[in-house]
Tab-separated table of C-alpha atoms in Angstrom:
chain	number	residue	atom	x	y	z
A	379	MET	CA	37.786	24.574	-72.143
A	380	ASP	CA	35.441	24.127	-69.257
A	381	ALA	CA	32.870	26.236	-67.431
A	382	LYS	CA	35.509	28.043	-65.371
A	383	ASP	CA	37.300	29.221	-68.552
A	384	ILE	CA	34.042	30.577	-69.954
A	385	LEU	CA	33.179	32.420	-66.730
A	386	GLY	CA	36.730	33.622	-66.226
A	387	ILE	CA	37.137	31.905	-62.863
A	388	PRO	CA	40.685	30.934	-61.985
A	389	LYS	CA	41.280	27.251	-61.695
A	390	THR	CA	42.062	25.856	-58.264
A	391	GLN	CA	43.435	22.434	-57.894
A	392	LEU	CA	41.639	20.161	-55.442
A	393	PRO	CA	43.683	18.818	-52.568
A	394	THR	CA	45.065	15.483	-53.480
A	395	THR	CA	44.579	14.061	-50.019
A	396	GLN	CA	41.415	14.586	-47.991
A	397	GLU	CA	41.470	14.245	-44.275
A	398	LYS	CA	39.304	11.437	-43.195
A	399	LYS	CA	37.336	11.690	-40.018
A	400	SER	CA	38.898	9.617	-37.343
A	401	ARG	CA	36.503	7.129	-35.888
A	402	PRO	CA	37.096	5.471	-32.567
A	403	GLN	CA	38.090	1.926	-33.077
A	404	LYS	CA	35.698	-0.584	-31.611
A	405	GLU	CA	37.241	-2.996	-29.237
A	406	PRO	CA	36.628	-6.530	-30.440
A	407	GLN	CA	34.353	-8.424	-28.084
A	408	ARG	CA	35.792	-11.713	-26.999
A	409	LYS	CA	33.526	-14.724	-27.258
A	410	PRO	CA	32.794	-16.226	-23.837
A	411	ASP	CA	34.037	-19.689	-23.142
A	412	GLY	CA	31.567	-22.516	-23.466
A	413	ILE	CA	29.381	-20.844	-26.168
A	414	SER	CA	29.626	-21.873	-29.776
A	415	ARG	CA	30.491	-19.331	-32.453
A	416	GLU	CA	27.122	-19.756	-34.216
A	417	VAL	CA	25.093	-19.096	-31.047
A	418	TYR	CA	27.224	-16.077	-30.171
A	419	ALA	CA	26.773	-14.670	-33.708
A	420	LEU	CA	22.975	-15.053	-33.440
A	421	THR	CA	22.643	-13.444	-30.020
A	422	GLY	CA	25.177	-10.694	-30.669
A	423	GLY	CA	26.577	-10.974	-27.168
A	424	LEU	CA	23.327	-9.764	-25.552
A	425	ALA	CA	22.204	-11.168	-22.241
A	426	PRO	CA	19.336	-13.674	-22.593
A	427	LEU	CA	15.899	-12.748	-21.354
A	428	MET	CA	15.508	-16.042	-19.520
A	429	PRO	CA	18.091	-17.334	-17.019
A	430	SER	CA	20.756	-19.214	-18.935
A	431	ILE	CA	22.559	-22.388	-17.953
A	432	ASP	CA	25.734	-21.975	-15.983
A	433	VAL	CA	28.880	-22.096	-18.101
A	434	SER	CA	30.223	-24.883	-15.949
A	435	GLN	CA	27.249	-27.031	-16.937
A	436	LEU	CA	28.066	-26.485	-20.614
A	437	LYS	CA	31.597	-27.792	-20.127
A	438	LYS	CA	30.400	-30.716	-18.036
A	439	ARG	CA	30.458	-33.983	-19.962
A	440	PRO	CA	28.136	-36.899	-19.246
A	441	PRO	CA	29.620	-39.920	-17.528
A	442	SER	CA	31.206	-42.418	-19.833
A	443	ASP	CA	28.974	-45.256	-18.604
A	444	GLU	CA	25.738	-43.427	-19.577
A	445	LYS	CA	24.329	-43.801	-23.034
A	446	ILE	CA	21.797	-41.049	-23.736
A	447	THR	CA	19.341	-41.238	-26.602
A	448	TRP	CA	16.161	-39.367	-27.538
A	449	GLN	CA	13.134	-41.454	-28.454
A	450	TRP	CA	9.641	-40.682	-29.745
A	451	LEU	CA	7.477	-42.331	-27.065
A	452	PRO	CA	3.768	-42.212	-26.112
A	453	PHE	CA	2.531	-40.677	-22.857
A	454	THR	CA	-0.733	-40.102	-20.996
A	455	ASN	CA	-1.728	-37.069	-18.958
A	456	SER	CA	-3.503	-37.647	-15.644
A	457	ALA	CA	-5.138	-34.227	-15.972
A	458	ARG	CA	-7.199	-35.470	-18.918
A	459	LYS	CA	-10.320	-37.557	-18.384
A	460	ASP	CA	-10.479	-39.097	-21.882
A	461	ASN	CA	-7.211	-41.131	-21.662
A	462	LEU	CA	-5.901	-39.485	-24.813
A	463	GLN	CA	-2.515	-40.860	-25.828
A	464	LEU	CA	0.006	-38.448	-27.367
A	465	TYR	CA	3.681	-38.696	-28.302
A	466	HIS	CA	6.719	-36.586	-27.490
A	467	TRP	CA	10.505	-36.797	-27.491
A	468	VAL	CA	11.891	-38.280	-24.291
A	469	ARG	CA	15.474	-38.386	-23.005
A	470	VAL	CA	16.314	-42.051	-22.437
A	471	VAL	CA	19.332	-43.063	-20.372
A	472	ASN	CA	20.841	-46.507	-21.039
A	473	GLY	CA	17.714	-47.623	-22.861
A	474	VAL	CA	15.438	-47.132	-19.798
A	475	PRO	CA	12.615	-44.616	-20.498
A	476	PRO	CA	11.489	-42.364	-17.630
A	477	THR	CA	8.493	-43.475	-15.611
A	478	GLY	CA	5.851	-41.569	-13.709
A	479	ASP	CA	3.174	-39.065	-14.556
A	480	TYR	CA	3.449	-36.392	-17.219
A	481	SER	CA	5.707	-33.614	-15.910
A	482	PHE	CA	3.212	-30.835	-16.673
A	483	ALA	CA	0.239	-32.538	-15.050
A	484	LYS	CA	1.103	-30.929	-11.705
A	485	TYR	CA	0.103	-27.530	-13.087
A	486	ASN	CA	-3.487	-28.624	-13.649
A	487	LYS	CA	-5.282	-27.005	-10.705
A	488	SER	CA	-9.039	-27.181	-10.262
A	489	VAL	CA	-11.461	-25.503	-7.876
A	490	ASP	CA	-13.391	-27.569	-5.347
A	491	VAL	CA	-16.955	-26.384	-5.875
A	492	VAL	CA	-19.370	-27.010	-2.999
A	493	LYS	CA	-22.081	-29.605	-3.619
A	494	TYR	CA	-25.494	-29.393	-1.979
A	495	THR	CA	-28.511	-31.660	-1.745
A	496	ASP	CA	-32.174	-30.899	-2.373
A	497	GLU	CA	-32.907	-30.923	1.357
A	498	GLU	CA	-30.109	-28.440	2.051
A	499	TYR	CA	-31.339	-26.192	-0.745
A	500	GLU	CA	-34.895	-26.138	0.613
A	501	LYS	CA	-33.672	-25.521	4.150
A	502	TYR	CA	-30.818	-23.013	3.709
A	503	LEU	CA	-30.504	-21.769	0.131
A	504	THR	CA	-33.931	-20.610	-1.022
A	505	ASP	CA	-33.905	-17.132	-2.564
A	506	PRO	CA	-36.870	-15.344	-4.191
A	507	MET	CA	-34.545	-13.890	-6.845
A	508	TRP	CA	-33.118	-17.279	-7.838
A	509	THR	CA	-34.719	-20.571	-8.791
A	510	LYS	CA	-33.197	-23.967	-8.084
A	511	GLU	CA	-32.652	-24.614	-11.809
A	512	GLU	CA	-30.663	-21.379	-12.185
A	513	THR	CA	-28.602	-22.166	-9.093
A	514	ASP	CA	-27.827	-25.665	-10.383
A	515	GLN	CA	-26.789	-24.257	-13.758
A	516	LEU	CA	-24.586	-21.670	-12.050
A	517	PHE	CA	-22.724	-24.265	-9.957
A	518	GLU	CA	-22.335	-26.562	-12.956
A	519	LEU	CA	-20.743	-23.741	-14.963
A	520	CYS	CA	-18.550	-22.734	-11.989
A	521	GLU	CA	-17.183	-26.264	-11.802
A	522	ARG	CA	-16.751	-26.477	-15.561
A	523	PHE	CA	-14.950	-23.145	-16.032
A	524	ASP	CA	-13.105	-22.948	-12.649
A	525	LEU	CA	-14.871	-19.798	-11.385
A	526	ARG	CA	-14.050	-17.731	-14.482
A	527	PHE	CA	-17.118	-15.585	-13.985
A	528	ILE	CA	-16.655	-13.621	-17.207
A	529	VAL	CA	-16.962	-16.863	-19.186
A	530	ILE	CA	-19.740	-18.101	-16.899
A	531	ALA	CA	-21.762	-14.918	-17.465
A	532	ASP	CA	-21.325	-15.383	-21.212
A	533	ARG	CA	-22.541	-18.997	-21.056
A	534	PHE	CA	-25.331	-18.436	-18.527
A	535	PRO	CA	-28.762	-18.868	-20.148
A	536	SER	CA	-30.514	-15.950	-18.416
A	537	SER	CA	-29.341	-12.339	-18.346
A	538	ARG	CA	-27.392	-12.032	-15.106
A	539	THR	CA	-24.511	-9.695	-14.374
A	540	VAL	CA	-21.133	-10.928	-13.184
A	541	GLU	CA	-21.738	-9.383	-9.760
A	542	GLU	CA	-25.073	-11.204	-9.376
A	543	LEU	CA	-23.471	-14.524	-10.293
A	544	LYS	CA	-20.631	-13.962	-7.827
A	545	ASP	CA	-23.026	-12.951	-5.071
A	546	ARG	CA	-25.168	-16.049	-5.568
A	547	TYR	CA	-22.230	-18.452	-5.728
A	548	TYR	CA	-20.377	-17.079	-2.693
A	549	GLY	CA	-23.618	-16.693	-0.729
A	550	VAL	CA	-24.596	-20.330	-1.300
A	551	SER	CA	-21.092	-21.593	-0.495
A	552	ARG	CA	-21.008	-19.527	2.692
A	553	ALA	CA	-24.431	-20.760	3.820
A	554	ILE	CA	-23.479	-24.399	3.189
A	555	LEU	CA	-20.214	-24.032	5.146
A	556	ILE	CA	-22.022	-22.527	8.146
A	557	ALA	CA	-24.828	-25.092	8.009
A	558	ARG	CA	-22.487	-28.105	7.871
A	559	ALA	CA	-20.124	-26.867	10.603
A	560	PRO	CA	-20.685	-28.179	14.157
A	561	SER	CA	-20.531	-24.592	15.463
A	562	PRO	CA	-20.131	-21.175	13.793
A	563	THR	CA	-16.752	-20.672	15.482
A	564	ASP	CA	-15.285	-23.659	13.613
A	565	VAL	CA	-15.607	-21.862	10.256
A	566	SER	CA	-15.162	-18.294	11.469
A	567	GLY	CA	-11.653	-18.179	10.008
A	568	HIS	CA	-12.686	-19.433	6.558
A	569	PRO	CA	-12.259	-16.756	3.834
A	570	LEU	CA	-15.861	-17.086	2.640
A	571	VAL	CA	-17.166	-16.522	6.186
A	572	LYS	CA	-14.578	-14.011	7.350
A	573	ASP	CA	-14.759	-11.777	4.263
A	574	PRO	CA	-18.187	-12.154	2.608
A	575	TYR	CA	-18.682	-10.899	-0.923
A	576	ASN	CA	-19.936	-7.286	-1.060
A	577	VAL	CA	-21.955	-6.559	-4.205
A	578	SER	CA	-22.323	-2.810	-3.721
A	579	GLN	CA	-18.608	-2.357	-3.093
A	580	GLU	CA	-17.744	-4.355	-6.222
A	581	VAL	CA	-20.152	-2.321	-8.366
A	582	GLU	CA	-18.782	0.948	-6.988
A	583	ARG	CA	-15.198	-0.202	-7.571
A	584	LYS	CA	-15.876	-1.048	-11.198
A	585	ARG	CA	-17.748	2.220	-11.721
A	586	ALA	CA	-14.850	4.250	-10.310
A	587	LEU	CA	-12.367	2.246	-12.364
A	588	SER	CA	-14.344	2.815	-15.568
A	589	MET	CA	-14.457	6.550	-14.832
A	590	VAL	CA	-10.683	6.647	-14.435
A	591	LEU	CA	-10.061	4.597	-17.568
A	592	SER	CA	-12.500	6.656	-19.653
A	593	GLN	CA	-10.831	9.983	-18.852
A	594	THR	CA	-9.438	11.971	-21.745
A	595	LYS	CA	-5.947	13.430	-21.854
A	596	HIS	CA	-7.402	16.885	-21.190
A	597	GLN	CA	-9.150	15.685	-18.010
A	598	GLU	CA	-5.983	13.969	-16.828
A	599	ARG	CA	-4.008	17.202	-17.337
A	600	LYS	CA	-6.645	19.188	-15.420
A	601	ASP	CA	-6.555	16.714	-12.520
A	602	ALA	CA	-2.757	16.879	-12.451
A	603	GLU	CA	-2.892	20.692	-12.432
A	604	VAL	CA	-5.411	20.706	-9.566
A	605	LEU	CA	-3.244	18.327	-7.505
A	606	ALA	CA	-0.128	20.391	-8.211
A	607	GLU	CA	-1.921	23.618	-7.199
A	608	ALA	CA	-3.224	21.997	-4.004
A	609	LYS	CA	0.283	20.837	-3.134
A	610	ARG	CA	1.668	24.312	-3.816
A	611	ILE	CA	-0.956	25.930	-1.557
A	612	THR	CA	-0.267	23.416	1.220
A	613	ASP	CA	3.487	24.017	1.020
A	614	SER	CA	3.045	27.798	1.064
A	615	ARG	CA	0.740	27.637	4.093
A	616	MET	CA	3.163	25.414	6.008
A	617	ALA	CA	6.028	27.757	5.152
A	618	SER	CA	4.065	30.813	6.308
A	619	ARG	CA	3.106	29.094	9.583
A	620	ALA	CA	6.708	28.116	10.213
A	621	ALA	CA	7.772	31.715	9.583
A	622	GLU	CA	5.086	33.150	11.900
A	623	GLU	CA	5.669	30.836	14.869
A	624	PRO	CA	9.057	32.260	16.020
A	625	GLU	CA	7.698	35.795	15.753
A	626	MET	CA	4.908	35.469	18.338
A	627	PRO	CA	4.330	38.826	20.045
A	628	VAL	CA	5.029	38.760	23.780
A	629	ALA	CA	4.033	41.809	25.830
A	630	SER	CA	6.250	42.444	28.840
A	631	HIS	CA	3.824	44.759	30.627
A	632	VAL	CA	1.007	42.197	30.905
A	633	GLY	CA	0.651	40.132	34.092
A	634	SER	CA	0.209	36.415	34.594
A	635	GLU	CA	-2.972	36.436	32.495
A	636	SER	CA	-0.889	37.169	29.398
A	637	ALA	CA	1.226	34.145	30.180
A	638	ASP	CA	-1.936	32.057	30.324
A	639	ARG	CA	-3.004	33.373	26.941
A	640	ALA	CA	0.406	32.580	25.491
A	641	VAL	CA	0.171	29.027	26.782
A	642	VAL	CA	-3.543	28.232	26.373
A	643	LEU	CA	-5.413	30.158	23.693
A	644	GLY	CA	-8.886	31.377	24.416
A	645	ASP	CA	-8.654	31.522	28.251
A	646	THR	CA	-10.945	33.809	30.210
A	647	VAL	CA	-9.635	36.671	32.304
A	648	SER	CA	-8.521	35.492	35.729
A	649	PRO	CA	-9.240	37.539	38.872
A	650	SER	CA	-5.794	36.699	40.206
A	651	SER	CA	-4.137	38.750	37.473
A	652	ASN	CA	-4.871	41.981	39.382
A	653	ILE	CA	-2.979	40.907	42.539
A	654	GLN	CA	0.053	43.125	43.147
A	655	LEU	CA	3.037	41.369	44.729
A	656	PRO	CA	6.355	42.724	45.890
A	657	SER	CA	9.124	42.466	43.392
A	658	ALA	CA	11.170	40.254	45.731
A	659	THR	CA	8.505	37.585	46.094
A	660	VAL	CA	7.366	37.067	42.478
A	661	VAL	CA	9.508	36.343	39.462
A	662	PRO	CA	9.192	38.998	36.763
A	663	SER	CA	6.402	38.201	34.318
A	664	THR	CA	8.660	38.573	31.288
A	665	SER	CA	10.543	35.345	32.081
A	666	ILE	CA	7.297	33.416	32.650
A	667	ILE	CA	5.839	34.717	29.407
A	668	ALA	CA	9.024	33.881	27.528
A	669	ASP	CA	9.014	30.327	28.934
A	670	SER	CA	5.344	29.920	28.041
A	671	ALA	CA	5.902	31.233	24.534
A	672	SER	CA	8.846	28.896	23.979
A	673	THR	CA	6.778	25.966	25.320
A	674	LEU	CA	3.938	26.788	22.945
A	675	ALA	CA	6.331	27.094	20.001
A	676	SER	CA	7.907	23.714	20.793
A	677	LEU	CA	4.467	22.091	21.059
A	678	ARG	CA	3.352	23.563	17.767
A	679	MET	CA	6.377	22.083	16.077
A	680	LEU	CA	5.064	18.645	17.071
A	681	ARG	CA	1.815	19.281	15.108
A	682	VAL	CA	0.092	16.429	16.964
A	683	TYR	CA	0.402	15.910	20.737
A	684	LEU	CA	-1.655	14.908	23.764
A	685	ARG	CA	-3.192	17.703	25.796
A	686	THR	CA	-1.957	16.069	29.015
A	687	TYR	CA	1.579	16.272	27.649
A	688	ALA	CA	0.989	19.927	26.795
A	689	LEU	CA	-0.322	20.536	30.322
A	690	GLU	CA	2.827	19.032	31.838
A	691	GLN	CA	4.979	21.301	29.703
A	692	MET	CA	2.896	24.323	30.743
A	693	VAL	CA	3.112	23.403	34.441
A	694	GLN	CA	6.887	23.021	34.206
A	695	ALA	CA	7.183	26.378	32.427
A	696	ALA	CA	4.954	28.129	35.015
A	697	SER	CA	6.751	26.655	38.045
A	698	SER	CA	10.283	26.728	36.655
A	699	SER	CA	11.255	29.621	38.965
A	700	ALA	CA	9.860	27.932	42.108
A	701	GLY	CA	11.853	25.559	44.217
A	702	LEU	CA	11.249	21.858	44.675
A	703	ARG	CA	9.688	22.350	48.111
A	704	THR	CA	7.303	24.956	46.746
A	705	ILE	CA	6.201	22.644	43.942
A	706	LYS	CA	5.554	19.864	46.460
A	707	ARG	CA	3.511	22.260	48.599
A	708	VAL	CA	1.453	23.179	45.534
A	709	GLU	CA	0.733	19.506	44.833
A	710	GLN	CA	-0.116	18.969	48.514
A	711	ALA	CA	-2.553	21.877	48.402
A	712	LEU	CA	-4.197	20.375	45.307
A	713	GLN	CA	-4.624	17.061	47.119
A	714	GLU	CA	-6.121	18.819	50.139
A	715	LEU	CA	-8.620	20.518	47.833
A	716	GLY	CA	-9.514	17.147	46.277
A	717	VAL	CA	-8.123	18.089	42.848
A	718	ASN	CA	-6.289	15.493	40.766
A	719	LEU	CA	-2.711	16.301	39.807
A	720	LYS	CA	-3.706	15.431	36.203
A	721	PRO	CA	-7.248	16.191	35.036
A	722	LYS	CA	-9.328	13.135	34.221
A	723	VAL	CA	-10.955	14.947	31.285
A	724	PRO	CA	-8.142	17.101	29.853
A	725	THR	CA	-10.185	19.433	27.680
A	726	LYS	CA	-8.929	22.882	26.794
A	727	ALA	CA	-11.090	24.639	29.393
A	728	VAL	CA	-10.249	22.098	32.145
A	729	CYS	CA	-6.506	22.375	31.481
A	730	ALA	CA	-6.728	26.170	31.532
A	731	GLU	CA	-8.574	26.173	34.890
A	732	HIS	CA	-6.139	23.599	36.302
A	733	LEU	CA	-3.166	25.732	35.311
A	734	GLU	CA	-4.841	28.849	36.719
A	735	LEU	CA	-5.493	27.076	40.039
A	736	ARG	CA	-1.846	26.060	40.272
A	737	LYS	CA	-0.750	29.648	39.693
A	738	GLU	CA	-3.149	30.990	42.334
A	739	ILE	CA	-1.830	28.448	44.876
A	740	LEU	CA	1.738	29.444	43.988
A	741	THR	CA	0.834	33.107	44.452
A	742	LEU	CA	-0.794	32.310	47.816
A	743	LEU	CA	2.301	30.452	48.994
A	744	ASN	CA	4.502	33.379	48.006
A	745	LEU	CA	2.248	35.782	49.937
A	746	GLN	CA	2.329	33.520	53.006
A	747	LYS	CA	6.120	33.419	52.774
A	748	GLN	CA	6.174	37.244	52.998
């Protein structure tokens, strides 16, 4: 008797076989040629972080006439000044150890610090804010620590900032270079002379950097929100301008003055706009206004353009209905009046008056033709 008999629950036999979840079989990774099984088991088939040796080099066997051994031999480093003798393992071929300097000595780079004499200091390097003893200590530390000014400021006996130490060192080096040169032009291309150290700029740069690094997450989110809102406003304004430009109102009942206003904004009223011409002699104003409006729309699409280029477009739009001979007569009349074909000072007002003069000459030529 079990719990199901006591509770009166019918017994149900469990399924003898349970369906096992099918798992995708992993494809066995084949060991690359030229790599031992132990190395492949340690790396797990992952690519090395550093560039590995080519597989062909692993299969390459040394020549039969070479006998390679590894020996524990002494060596000296030319970068050291104390002639300390150390030992390391060296690859020896046929019993002949390698000769020459230590292979890592070439990475020992030092800075050539400028040396000055007492006479040069008294003549070129005197500074009321610095004594000669402090300057000597500064240059000694610069040579000792290879211009690591953070360490130099920590070792310097008096309380000087890193910027003050840099300013003094680069100022002295620059003055010595200029003083020893035959002429200032000989050292004009030197980095110390071409780009002198700027203390105020360095202080401001570090101050701005500390402000950025000391910002909290809340301030960073606020700055990001402000930039996103500014970008959204800029995009909406550009979209609204692009939508308004094709819909510029053009009045068909206005004379040539309306065309001027469509081409050059802010023009004054011209007296020639009241001249009445026969319909056969003057092109209807609607076509001129339409050409001017299209010219203005095309110029606004450029966003940035020269006013002389805009004037040429306006002149072409205004004289598009005239013939080639008429345009030449207009230019001839301008030359007779002593007016340049292109204004020397193409301001907005000058371009507007120049365009108005061209239209008045064109109107006069049409009247003379009648």
